[in-house]
Amino acid sequence: TTEIYTLSLHDALPIFEIKVNQLSSTKTQMPYDYYSLPFCKPTETVSAVENLGEVLHGSVIQNSPYDIFMGKSDFKVLCRVELTKKTSALLAQRIKEDYRVHLIMDNLPAATRMISELPDGKVVTMYDRGYRLGFMGAKEFLGTKPGVPYLNNHLRFIIKYHKDEAFEGARIVGFEVEAFSVHHKYKGTWGKDAQLTSVPLSPDLPPQPVAVKKEAANVPEVVYTYDVKWEYSEIKWASRWDLYLYMGDDQIHWFSIINSLMIVLFLSGMVAMIMMRTLHRDFNRYNATEAAEDVEEETGWKLVHGDVFRPPPMPMLLSVSVGTGVQTLTMSVITMAFAVLGFLSPANRGGLLTATLLLFVLMGVPAGYISSNTYKSMKGSEWKLATIMTAMLYPTVVAAIFFVLNFFIWGQASSGAIPFGTMVALLLMWFCISVPLVFVGAFFGFKAKLKDPPTRTNEIPREIPPQAWYMVGVFNVLMGGILPFGAIFIELFFIMTSVWLQRFYYVFGFLALVLLILIITCAEISIVLCYFQLCNEDYHWWWRSFLTAGSSGLYLFAYSIMYFFTQLDIIGFVPTLIYFTYMFVFATLFFVITGTIGFYSCYWFVWTIYGAIKVD
């Protein structure tokens, strides 16, 4: 929420509350509580109520000692902190790890202004979240020693406001922070008659160093100060998030869409050729009443009509995977719809993650229905075990992975470690909501009447002839995942940049188009390869159809490895473990989603073509 304030200085000035959020770094990927470092604290520290998404993000929002008055530019001394050897070493470590400090005012995150020049020469203003905790000394920085960490202990708050004729008063539309490192000096005894001699700020003031091991005998003190500047802005309140959400030139996203559309058009042409020409010719030939000797010489997909609906090996695992894929896909589509409509704005911190978790839990009904109905079509009879596996298998694997990872994060004293109460809440959501909904869906899924297959299954399986090298299972599966991954990898770069370089992602319109193109691509490549497989008289299409499109998850994980070494600067064992664990889980979910799309596309295709021919 935001408030409207008048700019009159004759009345009592309202105080703006600046809240401290967290410390974060792209090098460690582990957030920390703001007050884990020796900063100035208010008389009483109060934590804000946070939603589930904020807690899982490691966000800890608390009050601060900053006093901001509407329309009043001011300079204030916040406090003086004596650094111990332990706190100075911790500060030095966090500065070396390139941590940034995050503040919030009027629901706007503090941001550092950056001026960038686009390839076409256009100059744009962008915001980088938070401000740098400090910097390492270097020869090019005057007054600094190379290798020595320096603390940004003075903040300049540049608060932008906008007045509108629609109301009397002003609204906050920008919250910029400029951080300086200033080695403050003062006369007198601190707390009694001390007076700073380093005011006003000037460029030639030396920076504030942080003690390192060699200087441990001279533990420094830090004086924290801040000043406030008020600037009028033409930006309206409804557009105040635009600079935060700016993601560069839209031409790159359009290039991604065009690249994906080219793949879709290519596959659509192949599918159209198969459906309109090849299959049409096959139907005419198979349905024609010809001599028996001519029929015996026929080869192709009709000859496996007696085996094409034979249940696959491990039908329970396949049906469980398909059910989980439907659950994840429906969650993704609904979340995307809400995001495109603007209901999951970054202004609602943690809203996207909270909505994703709640929708996954609520999508237990379609998961149970699809899993049980698919298992029933494969002649499965252990419906109770299949239902339990649908509700437990994939969630248990993911929960176990994150539970073990949480111990490593907890060992680093990071605020990103999931609290015990939150873990209990997640377990209750799982067992008290998701699992019962899966059983409800499974009940109706097993109760639903199935259609009879278009052809009758023979008692004795038909022998599969030797296959060409390019039709072998592994090669065929790996080839099938290239095009779905190729349709999304450009947009995937922006998503991973937003997640791992801690930037906002808000081009959900483009993402929705990419998701639609992904669904079409997975469906078409699966149908094409399934047709070629059946033409070679290989009727084991059930698992192949799932793995063909699902193998794009393998390419996604391989891309994450390349991204790690080319785009990121993550240091340490635990941060590296966090990255690869999250990417493995994401790649697994992507594998399940794309595999489910491929499976049901082939399922529809096989039922359609075998239902259109005459079989004696």
XYZ file of C-alpha atoms in Angstrom:
616
model
C 0.000 0.000 0.000
C 1.022 3.612 -0.418
C 0.053 6.833 1.250
C -0.642 10.385 0.048
C 1.212 13.138 1.893
C 1.083 16.907 1.666
C 4.254 18.894 1.117
C 3.383 21.713 3.452
C 6.155 22.279 5.988
C 3.910 24.333 8.260
C 2.082 21.288 9.527
C 3.507 18.393 11.486
C 5.726 16.426 9.135
C 4.797 12.769 8.740
C 7.609 10.298 9.229
C 8.342 7.794 6.464
C 9.378 4.377 7.674
C 12.348 2.816 5.940
C 12.436 -0.935 6.471
C 15.512 -3.107 6.154
C 15.091 -6.250 4.104
C 18.118 -8.476 3.626
C 21.671 -8.822 2.373
C 22.148 -10.718 -0.869
C 24.963 -11.612 -3.234
C 25.110 -13.122 -6.701
C 28.372 -14.791 -5.723
C 26.995 -16.803 -2.804
C 23.224 -16.941 -3.530
C 22.645 -16.969 0.234
C 20.674 -14.136 1.854
C 21.440 -12.888 5.360
C 19.565 -10.898 7.943
C 20.366 -7.174 7.740
C 21.231 -7.004 11.443
C 23.663 -9.909 11.160
C 26.229 -7.175 10.382
C 27.193 -4.328 12.735
C 24.674 -1.729 11.553
C 22.799 0.824 13.630
C 19.743 -0.672 15.316
C 16.523 0.979 16.518
C 15.547 0.880 20.166
C 13.250 -2.060 19.499
C 13.530 -4.360 16.486
C 10.181 -5.453 15.051
C 9.816 -7.975 12.214
C 7.055 -7.506 9.646
C 4.530 -10.243 8.918
C 5.696 -12.119 5.833
C 3.932 -14.430 3.422
C 5.105 -17.916 2.517
C 6.980 -16.777 -0.583
C 8.968 -14.156 1.341
C 10.017 -16.682 3.972
C 11.188 -19.144 1.313
C 13.143 -16.337 -0.359
C 14.950 -15.705 2.928
C 13.474 -12.219 3.212
C 13.454 -10.767 6.729
C 11.762 -7.337 6.858
C 12.406 -5.247 9.971
C 12.223 -1.636 11.096
C 15.220 0.702 11.008
C 16.468 3.836 12.826
C 16.207 6.048 9.716
C 13.897 9.084 10.107
C 12.538 10.533 6.883
C 10.314 13.613 6.900
C 8.161 14.549 3.928
C 9.718 17.337 1.899
C 12.599 17.904 4.331
C 16.153 17.517 3.049
C 18.440 16.754 5.936
C 21.772 15.312 7.038
C 21.838 13.099 10.095
C 24.295 11.067 12.094
C 22.804 7.658 12.702
C 25.191 6.110 15.224
C 28.756 5.088 15.936
C 29.763 1.415 16.055
C 33.000 0.021 17.426
C 34.037 -2.971 15.381
C 35.439 -5.997 17.122
C 37.861 -8.352 15.418
C 34.965 -10.717 14.714
C 32.573 -8.133 13.275
C 35.268 -6.430 11.209
C 36.309 -9.793 9.755
C 32.656 -10.556 8.946
C 32.210 -7.172 7.282
C 35.347 -7.711 5.237
C 34.138 -11.143 4.141
C 30.713 -9.844 3.069
C 32.323 -6.991 1.111
C 34.634 -9.426 -0.678
C 31.587 -11.550 -1.518
C 30.003 -8.473 -3.145
C 26.912 -8.297 -0.948
C 24.190 -5.752 -1.551
C 21.913 -4.181 1.035
C 18.155 -4.039 0.408
C 15.850 -1.428 1.934
C 12.133 -0.734 1.450
C 10.182 2.517 1.676
C 6.504 2.923 0.786
C 6.646 -0.595 -0.693
C 9.396 0.477 -3.108
C 12.774 -1.287 -2.924
C 15.843 0.898 -2.653
C 17.662 0.994 -5.962
C 20.886 2.290 -7.472
C 20.429 4.288 -10.636
C 22.360 3.128 -13.709
C 22.689 4.841 -17.070
C 23.035 2.430 -19.993
C 23.470 3.007 -23.700
C 21.661 0.684 -26.082
C 23.245 -0.529 -29.343
C 21.169 2.013 -31.277
C 22.680 4.861 -29.259
C 19.637 5.417 -27.076
C 20.467 6.214 -23.438
C 18.160 4.650 -20.857
C 17.942 4.807 -17.077
C 17.632 1.539 -15.186
C 17.558 0.537 -11.543
C 19.762 -2.036 -9.873
C 18.240 -3.452 -6.689
C 19.785 -2.338 -3.396
C 23.191 -0.761 -2.921
C 26.664 -2.208 -2.528
C 27.768 -2.927 1.025
C 31.290 -1.810 0.152
C 34.102 -2.258 -2.327
C 37.634 -3.548 -2.540
C 40.450 -1.046 -2.812
C 42.313 -0.760 -6.105
C 44.905 1.470 -7.742
C 42.271 3.253 -9.812
C 40.368 4.246 -6.645
C 42.102 7.268 -5.131
C 42.821 7.044 -1.434
C 42.429 3.259 -1.271
C 44.877 0.431 -0.780
C 44.633 -2.543 -3.144
C 43.054 -5.578 -1.500
C 41.644 -3.656 1.493
C 37.821 -3.712 1.913
C 36.024 -0.386 2.366
C 32.548 0.034 3.864
C 29.820 2.254 2.424
C 28.751 3.927 5.654
C 27.016 7.023 4.261
C 23.738 6.795 2.334
C 22.109 9.486 0.265
C 18.391 8.855 -0.128
C 17.006 10.498 -3.262
C 13.241 10.347 -2.869
C 11.144 11.254 -5.882
C 7.573 12.472 -5.524
C 4.784 13.355 -7.931
C 1.825 15.714 -7.543
C -1.353 15.249 -9.494
C -4.402 17.433 -9.987
C -6.582 14.472 -9.106
C -5.748 14.833 -5.420
C -4.249 17.285 -2.972
C -0.844 16.096 -1.909
C 1.996 14.014 -3.318
C 2.931 10.388 -3.805
C 6.307 8.682 -3.633
C 7.332 7.437 -7.081
C 11.047 6.699 -6.639
C 13.476 5.556 -3.949
C 17.096 5.851 -5.049
C 20.172 5.309 -2.897
C 23.701 6.535 -3.447
C 26.249 4.844 -1.180
C 29.525 6.474 -0.124
C 32.467 5.309 1.930
C 33.504 8.131 4.261
C 36.029 7.940 7.083
C 34.231 10.334 9.406
C 36.208 12.320 11.962
C 34.860 14.133 14.960
C 35.988 16.336 17.852
C 35.213 15.736 21.462
C 33.856 12.682 23.243
C 31.236 10.679 21.375
C 27.779 10.954 22.911
C 28.525 14.206 24.764
C 30.061 17.065 22.822
C 31.202 15.252 19.672
C 31.012 17.206 16.437
C 31.722 15.753 13.017
C 34.466 17.505 11.124
C 33.752 15.609 7.902
C 30.538 17.527 7.143
C 29.598 18.534 4.527
C 30.584 15.595 2.348
C 33.269 16.319 -0.182
C 34.924 14.143 -2.861
C 38.352 14.304 -1.234
C 37.296 12.641 2.021
C 39.121 9.314 2.591
C 36.970 6.120 2.480
C 36.086 4.049 5.530
C 38.364 0.978 5.738
C 37.445 -2.280 7.442
C 40.093 -3.934 9.601
C 41.772 -7.026 8.190
C 44.020 -9.525 9.925
C 47.175 -7.452 9.569
C 45.445 -4.495 11.171
C 43.692 -6.474 13.876
C 45.468 -4.520 16.608
C 43.821 -1.286 15.439
C 40.169 -2.199 15.333
C 38.361 0.743 13.710
C 35.129 2.478 14.560
C 32.464 3.336 12.039
C 30.200 6.370 12.064
C 27.040 5.809 10.036
C 25.395 8.859 8.472
C 22.777 9.610 5.847
C 21.253 12.544 4.048
C 17.954 12.992 2.229
C 17.151 14.754 -1.031
C 13.650 15.305 -2.377
C 13.164 15.597 -6.137
C 10.027 16.219 -8.123
C 9.381 13.620 -10.835
C 7.081 13.535 -13.848
C 6.626 9.787 -13.343
C 3.085 9.025 -12.258
C 2.378 6.756 -9.336
C 0.900 4.030 -11.586
C 4.206 3.879 -13.517
C 6.636 4.041 -10.634
C 7.675 0.377 -11.033
C 8.571 0.743 -14.713
C 12.264 1.489 -14.117
C 12.548 -1.500 -11.782
C 10.968 -3.835 -14.320
C 12.820 -2.571 -17.394
C 14.565 -5.556 -18.997
C 16.314 -3.973 -21.947
C 15.301 -3.858 -25.575
C 12.171 -5.856 -26.455
C 13.721 -6.738 -29.813
C 15.646 -9.598 -28.183
C 12.416 -11.080 -26.839
C 10.768 -10.711 -30.241
C 13.770 -12.444 -31.787
C 13.192 -15.297 -29.341
C 9.538 -15.506 -30.385
C 10.399 -15.437 -34.104
C 13.069 -18.103 -33.591
C 10.539 -20.304 -31.829
C 7.884 -19.677 -34.469
C 10.281 -20.803 -37.208
C 10.711 -24.118 -35.382
C 6.934 -24.442 -34.996
C 6.337 -23.706 -38.689
C 8.929 -26.313 -39.673
C 7.343 -28.964 -37.468
C 3.840 -27.947 -38.504
C 4.830 -28.447 -42.122
C 6.106 -31.938 -41.341
C 2.985 -32.846 -39.390
C 0.776 -31.472 -42.156
C 2.673 -33.510 -44.722
C 2.241 -36.644 -42.624
C -1.429 -36.043 -41.898
C -2.497 -34.745 -45.291
C -0.365 -36.741 -47.708
C 1.288 -39.775 -46.162
C -1.533 -40.809 -43.854
C -4.155 -40.054 -46.470
C -2.320 -42.317 -48.899
C -1.934 -44.976 -46.205
C -5.659 -44.862 -45.407
C -6.594 -45.283 -49.039
C -4.189 -48.198 -49.469
C -5.053 -49.990 -46.227
C -8.807 -49.576 -46.622
C -8.862 -50.670 -50.257
C -10.146 -54.166 -50.993
C -7.217 -55.690 -52.821
C -5.976 -59.191 -53.418
C -4.748 -61.128 -50.400
C -1.250 -61.426 -51.766
C -1.026 -57.646 -52.100
C -2.159 -57.191 -48.538
C 0.434 -59.614 -47.276
C 3.154 -57.578 -48.924
C 2.076 -54.427 -47.088
C 4.426 -52.993 -44.533
C 4.185 -50.054 -42.196
C 2.250 -48.914 -39.191
C -0.906 -50.949 -39.945
C 0.917 -54.240 -39.369
C 1.390 -53.479 -35.652
C -2.327 -52.797 -35.038
C -2.485 -55.905 -32.889
C 0.280 -54.718 -30.555
C 0.099 -50.927 -30.561
C -2.237 -50.844 -27.544
C -0.308 -53.465 -25.594
C 0.378 -52.086 -22.066
C 3.952 -50.825 -21.634
C 6.424 -52.019 -18.998
C 6.216 -50.193 -15.647
C 2.752 -48.732 -16.366
C 2.415 -47.351 -12.830
C 5.575 -45.218 -13.063
C 4.487 -43.868 -16.443
C 0.992 -42.989 -15.253
C 2.361 -41.370 -12.080
C 4.798 -39.298 -14.154
C 2.001 -38.228 -16.487
C -0.234 -37.300 -13.550
C 2.508 -35.196 -11.951
C 3.177 -33.610 -15.335
C -0.471 -32.568 -15.660
C -0.407 -31.188 -12.121
C 2.710 -29.113 -12.841
C 1.539 -27.998 -16.283
C -1.871 -26.809 -15.090
C -0.174 -24.998 -12.205
C 2.162 -23.270 -14.685
C -0.619 -22.261 -17.075
C -2.857 -20.818 -14.340
C 0.061 -19.003 -12.704
C 1.030 -17.584 -16.097
C -2.527 -16.392 -16.678
C -2.615 -14.540 -13.355
C 0.826 -13.046 -14.012
C -0.156 -11.814 -17.492
C -3.254 -10.167 -16.010
C -1.041 -8.337 -13.517
C -2.151 -10.063 -10.329
C 1.384 -11.240 -9.457
C 3.277 -7.974 -9.674
C 6.743 -7.771 -8.036
C 5.220 -5.083 -5.821
C 3.577 -7.999 -4.020
C 6.793 -9.515 -2.694
C 6.712 -13.297 -2.546
C 3.329 -13.404 -4.297
C 4.529 -15.384 -7.308
C 6.134 -18.169 -5.261
C 3.197 -18.316 -2.847
C 0.694 -18.590 -5.710
C 2.786 -21.284 -7.398
C 2.881 -23.468 -4.289
C -0.826 -23.053 -3.540
C -1.812 -23.851 -7.125
C 0.402 -26.948 -7.170
C -1.326 -28.191 -4.037
C -4.799 -27.456 -5.425
C -4.047 -29.168 -8.736
C -4.003 -32.522 -6.957
C -7.469 -33.302 -8.398
C -6.426 -33.311 -12.088
C -3.214 -35.123 -11.142
C -5.113 -37.949 -9.461
C -7.740 -38.123 -12.213
C -5.283 -38.265 -15.114
C -2.905 -40.657 -13.374
C -5.642 -43.136 -12.401
C -7.409 -42.932 -15.748
C -4.159 -43.494 -17.642
C -3.202 -46.383 -15.356
C -6.626 -47.941 -15.909
C -6.202 -47.681 -19.700
C -2.943 -49.633 -19.302
C -4.847 -52.482 -17.607
C -3.469 -51.603 -14.185
C -5.300 -52.931 -11.120
C -3.357 -51.650 -8.081
C -5.216 -48.343 -7.981
C -4.496 -47.613 -4.311
C -0.741 -47.913 -4.770
C -0.915 -45.868 -7.988
C -2.797 -43.094 -6.173
C -0.339 -43.040 -3.284
C 2.583 -42.938 -5.718
C 0.998 -40.009 -7.580
C 0.612 -38.061 -4.360
C 4.006 -38.977 -2.895
C 6.663 -39.976 -5.444
C 7.856 -36.732 -7.035
C 6.964 -34.467 -4.066
C 8.908 -36.789 -1.755
C 11.998 -36.718 -3.956
C 11.912 -32.905 -4.196
C 11.180 -32.494 -0.467
C 14.055 -34.831 0.471
C 16.480 -32.916 -1.772
C 15.524 -29.553 -0.286
C 15.531 -30.945 3.257
C 19.152 -32.046 2.885
C 20.071 -28.779 1.168
C 18.457 -26.831 4.000
C 20.998 -28.293 6.437
C 23.858 -26.855 4.367
C 22.166 -23.441 4.217
C 21.420 -23.555 7.936
C 25.089 -24.362 8.572
C 26.006 -21.074 6.866
C 23.675 -19.145 9.251
C 21.781 -17.806 6.242
C 18.264 -16.415 6.466
C 17.535 -18.539 3.389
C 17.266 -21.619 5.615
C 13.615 -22.636 5.918
C 12.388 -22.231 9.521
C 10.909 -25.224 11.303
C 7.450 -23.635 11.430
C 7.454 -23.063 7.681
C 8.493 -26.677 7.085
C 5.558 -27.835 9.210
C 3.208 -25.556 7.241
C 4.462 -26.987 3.924
C 4.015 -30.546 5.188
C 0.475 -29.749 6.331
C -0.333 -28.290 2.900
C 1.032 -31.443 1.308
C -0.617 -34.089 3.502
C -3.830 -32.257 4.435
C -4.666 -30.663 1.078
C -2.683 -32.108 -1.815
C -2.860 -35.808 -0.889
C -6.641 -35.831 -0.212
C -7.265 -33.960 -3.475
C -5.203 -36.544 -5.370
C -7.361 -39.313 -3.879
C -10.513 -37.431 -4.864
C -9.291 -37.106 -8.432
C -8.186 -40.756 -8.513
C -11.625 -41.903 -7.353
C -13.340 -40.222 -10.293
C -10.538 -41.254 -12.653
C -10.928 -44.970 -11.922
C -14.706 -44.628 -11.929
C -14.759 -43.019 -15.386
C -15.647 -45.371 -18.237
C -12.931 -45.969 -20.830
C -13.482 -46.211 -24.550
C -12.604 -49.497 -26.200
C -9.355 -49.352 -28.187
C -9.802 -49.078 -31.985
C -8.010 -52.408 -32.472
C -7.821 -55.665 -30.575
C -4.505 -56.623 -28.930
C -3.009 -59.987 -29.945
C -2.116 -62.494 -27.250
C 1.383 -63.101 -28.647
C 3.592 -60.012 -29.121
C 4.802 -59.363 -32.639
C 8.543 -59.524 -33.246
C 10.062 -56.103 -33.929
C 12.377 -56.080 -36.972
C 15.937 -54.716 -36.658
C 15.936 -50.929 -36.546
C 18.214 -48.468 -38.327
C 20.803 -46.717 -36.153
C 18.903 -43.418 -36.219
C 15.724 -45.142 -34.970
C 17.388 -46.692 -31.913
C 15.697 -45.613 -28.675
C 18.443 -43.496 -27.071
C 19.378 -41.616 -30.239
C 15.751 -41.069 -31.189
C 14.893 -39.784 -27.723
C 17.832 -37.380 -27.586
C 17.038 -36.005 -31.035
C 13.464 -35.331 -29.974
C 14.445 -32.956 -27.157
C 16.556 -30.576 -29.257
C 13.738 -28.654 -30.942
C 11.594 -28.049 -27.797
C 14.689 -26.755 -26.008
C 15.635 -24.655 -29.026
C 12.216 -23.009 -28.885
C 12.751 -21.676 -25.346
C 16.486 -21.301 -24.747
C 16.649 -17.551 -25.525
C 13.873 -16.716 -23.066
C 15.429 -19.210 -20.665
C 18.523 -17.005 -20.585
C 16.464 -14.047 -19.305
C 14.719 -16.207 -16.705
C 17.978 -17.578 -15.342
C 19.507 -14.100 -15.344
C 16.585 -12.803 -13.296
C 16.811 -15.678 -10.825
C 20.572 -15.975 -10.357
C 21.615 -12.356 -10.925
C 18.720 -11.159 -8.745
C 16.852 -8.995 -11.209
C 13.155 -8.548 -11.785
C 11.399 -10.568 -14.498
C 8.149 -9.100 -15.696
C 7.746 -9.899 -19.399
C 5.082 -12.516 -18.734
C 3.381 -11.771 -22.056
C 6.459 -12.984 -23.919
C 6.773 -15.923 -21.537
C 3.155 -16.948 -22.180
C 3.825 -16.992 -25.935
C 6.959 -19.065 -25.399
C 5.008 -21.529 -23.238
C 2.360 -21.890 -25.958
C 5.055 -22.445 -28.582
C 6.737 -25.014 -26.310
C 3.492 -26.990 -25.976
C 2.966 -26.996 -29.747
C 6.595 -27.954 -30.422
C 6.559 -30.852 -27.954
C 3.295 -32.153 -29.403
C 4.437 -31.980 -33.016
C 7.928 -33.461 -32.592
C 6.449 -36.339 -30.582
C 3.848 -37.069 -33.261
C 6.422 -36.978 -36.064
C 8.843 -39.338 -34.316
C 6.020 -41.610 -33.170
C 4.825 -41.956 -36.772
C 8.322 -42.855 -37.978
C 8.614 -45.390 -35.147
C 5.326 -47.085 -36.027
C 6.223 -47.129 -39.724
C 9.313 -49.132 -38.739
C 6.978 -51.621 -36.998
C 8.169 -50.677 -33.504
C 5.049 -50.525 -31.329
C 6.766 -49.553 -28.038
C 5.556 -45.973 -28.296
C 4.241 -45.399 -24.763
C 7.490 -44.638 -22.957
C 9.188 -43.379 -26.138
C 6.568 -40.655 -26.581
C 7.100 -39.481 -22.986
C 10.892 -39.538 -23.170
C 11.153 -37.957 -26.619
C 9.785 -34.550 -25.619
C 10.917 -34.982 -22.007
C 14.579 -35.226 -23.025
C 14.500 -31.431 -23.448
C 14.906 -31.356 -19.654
C 18.304 -32.999 -20.119
C 19.327 -30.217 -22.511
C 18.077 -27.642 -20.017
C 20.316 -29.049 -17.295
C 23.265 -29.174 -19.714
C 22.610 -25.517 -20.560
C 22.589 -24.654 -16.852
C 26.096 -26.111 -16.562
C 27.301 -23.919 -19.424
C 25.517 -20.898 -17.925
C 27.244 -21.505 -14.591
C 30.725 -21.325 -16.094
C 30.082 -18.509 -18.576
C 27.679 -16.091 -16.858
C 27.997 -16.568 -13.096
C 30.717 -15.889 -10.572
C 29.514 -18.176 -7.781
C 32.141 -19.036 -5.172
C 32.158 -21.719 -2.494
C 30.866 -25.276 -2.176
C 27.448 -24.524 -0.648
C 26.497 -21.806 -3.212
C 27.529 -24.168 -6.026
C 25.468 -26.947 -4.432
C 22.483 -24.594 -4.186
C 22.712 -23.675 -7.861
C 22.969 -27.186 -9.240
C 20.324 -28.544 -6.846
C 17.795 -25.926 -7.905
C 18.595 -26.404 -11.587
C 18.319 -30.204 -11.264
C 14.876 -29.889 -9.671
C 13.783 -27.367 -12.302
C 15.082 -29.584 -15.131
C 13.235 -32.593 -13.641
C 9.948 -30.667 -13.511
C 10.551 -29.467 -17.064
C 11.178 -33.093 -18.098
C 7.883 -34.188 -16.551
C 5.900 -31.335 -18.144
C 7.268 -31.743 -21.665
C 7.093 -35.530 -21.411
C 3.421 -35.351 -20.494
C 2.701 -33.114 -23.484
C 4.483 -35.569 -25.789
C 2.711 -38.578 -24.298
C -0.816 -37.276 -24.709
C -0.088 -35.943 -28.187
C 1.014 -39.413 -29.294
C -1.875 -41.006 -27.395
C -4.361 -38.922 -29.390
C -2.437 -39.513 -32.632
C -2.327 -43.300 -32.242
C -6.026 -43.562 -31.352
C -6.906 -41.345 -34.320
C -4.972 -43.175 -37.037
C -5.872 -46.699 -35.905
C -9.493 -45.715 -35.524
C -9.580 -44.605 -39.159
C -8.529 -47.911 -40.778
C -10.349 -51.161 -41.363
C -8.884 -54.128 -39.529
C -10.113 -57.657 -40.129
